[in-house]
XYZ file of N, CA and C in Angstrom:
351
model
N 119.148 197.152 40.627
C 118.516 197.666 41.804
C 118.802 196.724 42.957
N 119.429 197.199 43.986
C 119.794 196.382 45.141
C 118.963 196.801 46.335
N 118.335 195.829 46.965
C 117.539 196.098 48.163
C 117.974 195.165 49.266
N 118.178 195.715 50.434
C 118.489 194.906 51.603
C 117.635 195.430 52.745
N 116.790 194.580 53.296
C 115.903 195.027 54.371
C 116.524 194.821 55.739
N 117.612 194.085 55.801
C 118.279 193.863 57.073
C 118.117 192.464 57.631
N 117.310 191.657 57.000
C 117.134 190.276 57.456
C 116.831 189.398 56.235
N 117.279 188.157 56.302
C 117.146 187.264 55.151
C 115.697 186.888 54.853
N 114.923 186.525 55.865
C 113.558 186.049 55.615
C 112.682 187.107 54.938
N 112.692 188.378 55.374
C 111.887 189.375 54.647
C 112.372 189.598 53.209
N 113.678 189.547 52.994
C 114.196 189.683 51.629
C 113.698 188.536 50.752
N 113.695 187.335 51.295
C 113.200 186.178 50.547
C 111.696 186.276 50.321
N 110.968 186.874 51.260
C 109.527 187.086 51.067
C 109.284 188.012 49.875
N 110.162 188.995 49.684
C 110.041 189.886 48.527
C 110.248 189.119 47.226
N 111.176 188.165 47.230
C 111.384 187.319 46.044
C 110.148 186.459 45.809
N 109.626 185.872 46.882
C 108.437 185.022 46.751
C 107.254 185.799 46.190
N 107.122 187.045 46.593
C 106.015 187.884 46.129
C 106.234 188.395 44.699
N 107.480 188.337 44.224
C 107.794 188.839 42.889
C 108.184 190.302 42.886
N 108.330 190.900 44.065
C 108.747 192.303 44.178
C 110.240 192.423 43.878
N 111.005 191.421 44.275
C 112.439 191.351 43.979
C 112.672 190.174 43.043
N 113.598 190.339 42.116
C 113.893 189.280 41.147
C 114.707 188.142 41.761
N 115.746 188.522 42.528
C 116.673 187.531 43.079
C 117.157 187.972 44.448
N 117.745 187.009 45.150
C 118.357 187.264 46.447
C 119.622 186.427 46.516
N 120.712 187.026 46.969
C 121.970 186.290 47.176
C 122.606 186.780 48.461
N 123.099 185.851 49.249
C 123.811 186.245 50.466
C 124.690 185.100 50.928
N 125.827 185.476 51.490
C 126.713 184.531 52.158
C 126.815 184.961 53.614
N 126.691 184.013 54.521
C 126.862 184.311 55.933
C 125.665 184.123 56.824
N 124.426 184.189 56.309
C 123.309 184.017 57.242
C 123.240 182.572 57.722
N 122.680 182.402 58.883
C 122.498 181.058 59.439
C 121.186 180.464 58.939
N 121.077 179.155 59.064
C 119.877 178.459 58.587
C 118.613 179.059 59.190
N 118.659 179.421 60.453
C 117.474 179.973 61.107
C 117.143 181.381 60.613
N 118.089 182.034 59.954
C 117.834 183.358 59.392
C 117.008 183.294 58.114
N 117.147 182.212 57.363
C 116.487 182.173 56.058
C 115.562 180.988 55.823
N 115.453 180.057 56.742
C 114.657 178.844 56.511
C 113.202 179.155 56.169
N 112.567 180.040 56.908
C 111.162 180.377 56.634
C 111.023 181.034 55.264
N 111.971 181.895 54.908
C 111.932 182.551 53.609
C 112.095 181.570 52.465
N 112.902 180.540 52.662
C 113.082 179.505 51.638
C 111.749 178.821 51.351
N 110.995 178.525 52.396
C 109.683 177.890 52.211
C 108.775 178.798 51.380
N 108.779 180.095 51.690
C 107.947 181.029 50.925
C 108.328 181.049 49.447
N 109.631 181.105 49.172
C 110.089 181.143 47.774
C 109.680 179.863 47.046
N 109.918 178.725 47.657
C 109.589 177.463 47.001
C 108.089 177.317 46.782
N 107.287 177.693 47.767
C 105.830 177.581 47.633
C 105.270 178.532 46.579
N 105.977 179.624 46.293
C 105.511 180.579 45.288
C 105.936 180.177 43.870
N 106.699 179.091 43.757
C 107.178 178.660 42.435
C 108.580 179.135 42.129
N 109.187 179.832 43.077
C 110.571 180.265 42.911
C 111.526 179.100 43.118
N 112.801 179.392 42.992
C 113.826 178.357 43.144
C 114.916 178.869 44.076
N 115.518 177.942 44.813
C 116.574 178.281 45.763
C 117.753 177.354 45.505
N 118.958 177.951 45.474
C 120.168 177.196 45.163
C 121.284 177.550 46.138
N 122.357 176.775 46.080
C 123.573 177.076 46.821
C 124.139 178.392 46.294
N 124.596 179.259 47.186
C 125.055 180.582 46.777
C 126.558 180.740 46.651
N 127.304 179.638 46.632
C 128.758 179.736 46.494
C 129.110 180.265 45.099
N 129.735 181.424 45.055
C 130.064 182.051 43.782
C 131.245 181.405 43.084
N 131.391 181.708 41.797
C 132.455 181.123 40.975
C 133.499 182.122 40.544
N 133.268 183.418 40.757
C 134.217 184.429 40.293
C 135.568 184.205 40.964
N 136.616 184.118 40.165
C 137.962 183.921 40.691
C 138.227 182.523 41.215
N 137.315 181.588 40.963
C 137.495 180.231 41.493
C 138.158 179.332 40.458
N 138.521 178.152 40.907
C 139.117 177.151 40.024
C 138.088 176.125 39.560
N 136.820 176.418 39.755
C 135.775 175.493 39.327
C 135.762 175.455 37.794
N 135.950 174.268 37.199
C 135.942 174.177 35.733
C 134.611 174.660 35.156
N 134.658 175.250 33.994
C 133.460 175.800 33.356
C 132.351 174.757 33.236
N 132.709 173.523 32.906
C 131.700 172.476 32.721
C 130.981 172.133 34.020
N 131.596 172.449 35.165
C 130.998 172.153 36.472
C 130.259 173.347 37.069
N 130.185 174.436 36.340
C 129.538 175.651 36.851
C 128.041 175.618 36.555
N 127.358 174.810 37.312
C 125.899 174.718 37.232
C 125.346 174.947 38.632
N 124.208 175.613 38.740
C 123.631 175.851 40.061
C 123.396 174.542 40.805
N 123.830 174.510 42.048
C 123.675 173.322 42.893
C 122.509 173.510 43.848
N 121.922 172.410 44.287
C 120.833 172.512 45.265
C 121.320 173.201 46.544
N 120.413 173.856 47.229
C 120.737 174.538 48.475
C 121.164 173.532 49.534
N 122.291 173.800 50.170
C 122.704 173.095 51.375
C 122.444 174.079 52.504
N 121.384 173.874 53.236
C 120.940 174.856 54.219
C 121.982 175.121 55.308
N 122.948 174.233 55.478
C 123.944 174.391 56.542
C 125.167 175.178 56.112
N 125.394 175.406 54.809
C 126.658 176.026 54.399
C 126.633 177.548 54.378
N 125.489 178.175 54.704
C 125.383 179.626 54.898
C 125.569 180.438 53.619
N 125.232 179.851 52.473
C 125.320 180.548 51.185
C 124.051 180.240 50.409
N 123.356 181.284 49.974
C 122.046 181.067 49.366
C 121.814 182.036 48.210
N 121.147 181.539 47.182
C 120.653 182.384 46.102
C 119.237 181.905 45.780
N 118.337 182.872 45.631
C 116.938 182.556 45.317
C 116.494 183.410 44.139
N 115.600 182.871 43.348
C 115.060 183.592 42.182
C 113.545 183.402 42.169
N 112.855 184.453 41.788
C 111.390 184.431 41.781
C 110.857 183.434 40.759
N 109.567 183.192 40.846
C 108.879 182.325 39.882
C 109.043 182.877 38.467
N 109.348 181.995 37.521
C 109.411 182.351 36.103
C 108.460 181.391 35.383
N 107.412 181.920 34.762
C 106.465 181.027 34.089
C 107.098 180.334 32.880
N 106.603 179.160 32.583
C 107.072 178.438 31.398
C 106.689 179.204 30.131
N 107.542 179.109 29.126
C 107.230 179.673 27.819
C 106.149 178.816 27.163
N 105.335 179.398 26.283
C 104.290 178.604 25.621
C 104.889 177.378 24.917
N 104.242 176.252 25.100
C 104.645 174.987 24.460
C 106.033 174.516 24.878
N 106.543 174.999 26.020
C 107.865 174.561 26.495
C 107.803 174.265 27.979
N 107.218 173.128 28.363
C 107.146 172.770 29.781
C 108.548 172.707 30.398
N 108.690 173.247 31.582
C 109.984 173.230 32.273
C 110.902 174.374 31.904
N 110.499 175.202 30.947
C 111.386 176.282 30.511
C 111.571 177.344 31.601
N 110.561 177.549 32.433
C 110.694 178.521 33.522
C 111.809 178.141 34.480
N 111.882 176.871 34.822
C 112.930 176.387 35.731
C 114.302 176.524 35.074
N 114.391 176.266 33.779
C 115.672 176.426 33.080
C 116.112 177.891 33.057
N 115.163 178.797 32.890
C 115.486 180.226 32.918
C 115.974 180.618 34.314
N 115.331 180.073 35.349
C 115.785 180.341 36.718
C 117.238 179.895 36.899
N 117.557 178.703 36.441
C 118.932 178.191 36.572
C 119.925 179.067 35.807
N 119.525 179.533 34.630
C 120.399 180.392 33.835
C 120.653 181.716 34.560
N 119.625 182.309 35.133
C 119.788 183.559 35.878
C 120.720 183.374 37.067
N 120.550 182.261 37.777
C 121.408 181.977 38.931
C 122.848 181.773 38.487
N 123.050 181.044 37.409
C 124.410 180.819 36.899
C 125.078 182.139 36.536
N 124.337 183.039 35.898
C 124.902 184.344 35.540
C 125.279 185.138 36.786
N 124.461 185.089 37.818
C 124.783 185.779 39.065
C 126.028 185.185 39.717
N 126.081 183.855 39.802
C 127.204 183.209 40.485
C 128.537 183.446 39.768
N 128.485 183.736 38.471
C 129.707 184.069 37.737
C 130.284 185.409 38.192
N 129.468 186.258 38.799
C 129.916 187.603 39.167
C 130.285 187.750 40.635
N 130.081 186.717 41.447
C 130.406 186.789 42.877
C 131.388 185.695 43.242
N 132.244 185.998 44.204
C 133.198 184.975 44.630
C 132.647 184.182 45.803
N 133.242 183.031 46.035
C 132.851 182.189 47.150
C 133.513 182.723 48.412
N 132.723 182.994 49.415
C 133.228 183.472 50.704
C 133.076 182.332 51.694
N 134.153 181.989 52.349
C 134.140 180.859 53.280
C 133.560 181.264 54.635
N 132.639 180.456 55.117
C 132.065 180.591 56.457
C 132.049 179.199 57.070
N 132.188 179.134 58.378
C 132.061 177.856 59.064
C 130.609 177.410 58.939
N 130.377 176.185 58.469
C 128.992 175.705 58.341
C 128.298 175.681 59.700
N 126.994 175.887 59.693
C 126.243 175.785 60.936
C 126.404 174.374 61.492
N 126.527 174.294 62.807
C 126.667 173.007 63.472
C 128.067 172.443 63.469
N 129.043 173.204 62.947
C 130.409 172.662 62.859
C 131.274 173.048 64.056
N 130.771 173.860 64.941
C 131.568 174.240 66.107
C 130.767 174.208 67.376
């Protein structure tokens, strides 16, 4: 199910609320999604760099979700995932796994970083 409301911050608010599972986009500027990132993080969600790996030369061992670089205009967010019983931190690991699976299916699209021109 794909939903696009037309702006990054409202889409990220849907992830924060748990209405949407994930959000991925390349191209928005930091000011387009900064407020939404705060909502996702405060709700227990996670936000990562959105540079995809499909068709890339990134070695398999290096294909792990990277922290968000707010200036590079590539973002992926995932809603809160509760920890499994007796497994502290498992929710965060599940979030990383979901992000890794998504990034395997999208390619990296180059954009000039914010502040570079």
